[in-house]
Coordinates of C-alpha atoms in Angstrom, one line a residue:
T1 CA -1.8 -25.8 1.9
T2 CA -4.8 -23.5 1.9
T3 CA -3.6 -21.6 4.9
D4 CA -0.2 -20.9 3.3
E5 CA -2.0 -19.6 0.2
T6 CA -4.3 -17.4 2.3
V7 CA -1.3 -15.9 4.2
Q8 CA 0.6 -15.3 1.0
A9 CA -2.5 -13.6 -0.5
L10 CA -2.9 -11.4 2.5
A11 CA 0.8 -10.5 2.4
N12 CA 0.6 -9.5 -1.2
Q13 CA -2.5 -7.4 -0.6
S14 CA -0.8 -5.7 2.3
E15 CA 2.2 -4.9 0.1
Q16 CA -0.1 -3.4 -2.6
I17 CA -2.0 -1.3 0.0
G18 CA 1.4 -0.1 1.3
K19 CA 2.4 1.0 -2.1
V20 CA -0.9 2.8 -2.7
L21 CA -0.5 4.6 0.7
D22 CA 3.0 5.7 -0.3
V23 CA 1.7 7.2 -3.5
I24 CA -1.1 9.0 -1.7
G25 CA 1.3 10.3 0.9
S26 CA 3.6 11.6 -1.8
I27 CA 0.8 13.4 -3.5
A28 CA -0.4 14.9 -0.2
E29 CA 3.1 16.2 0.5
Q30 CA 3.3 17.8 -3.0
T31 CA -0.1 19.3 -2.5
N32 CA 0.9 20.8 0.8
L33 CA 4.0 22.3 -0.7
L34 CA 1.9 24.0 -3.4
A35 CA -0.7 25.3 -1.0

């Protein structure tokens, strides 16, 4: 159904955002270590 597709799309987007935030967090940690 359309609702299921929407929920799945949101779940996929959330997963992508989580991965991006993980990368940003890792970069921030490395930057703090160098500072």
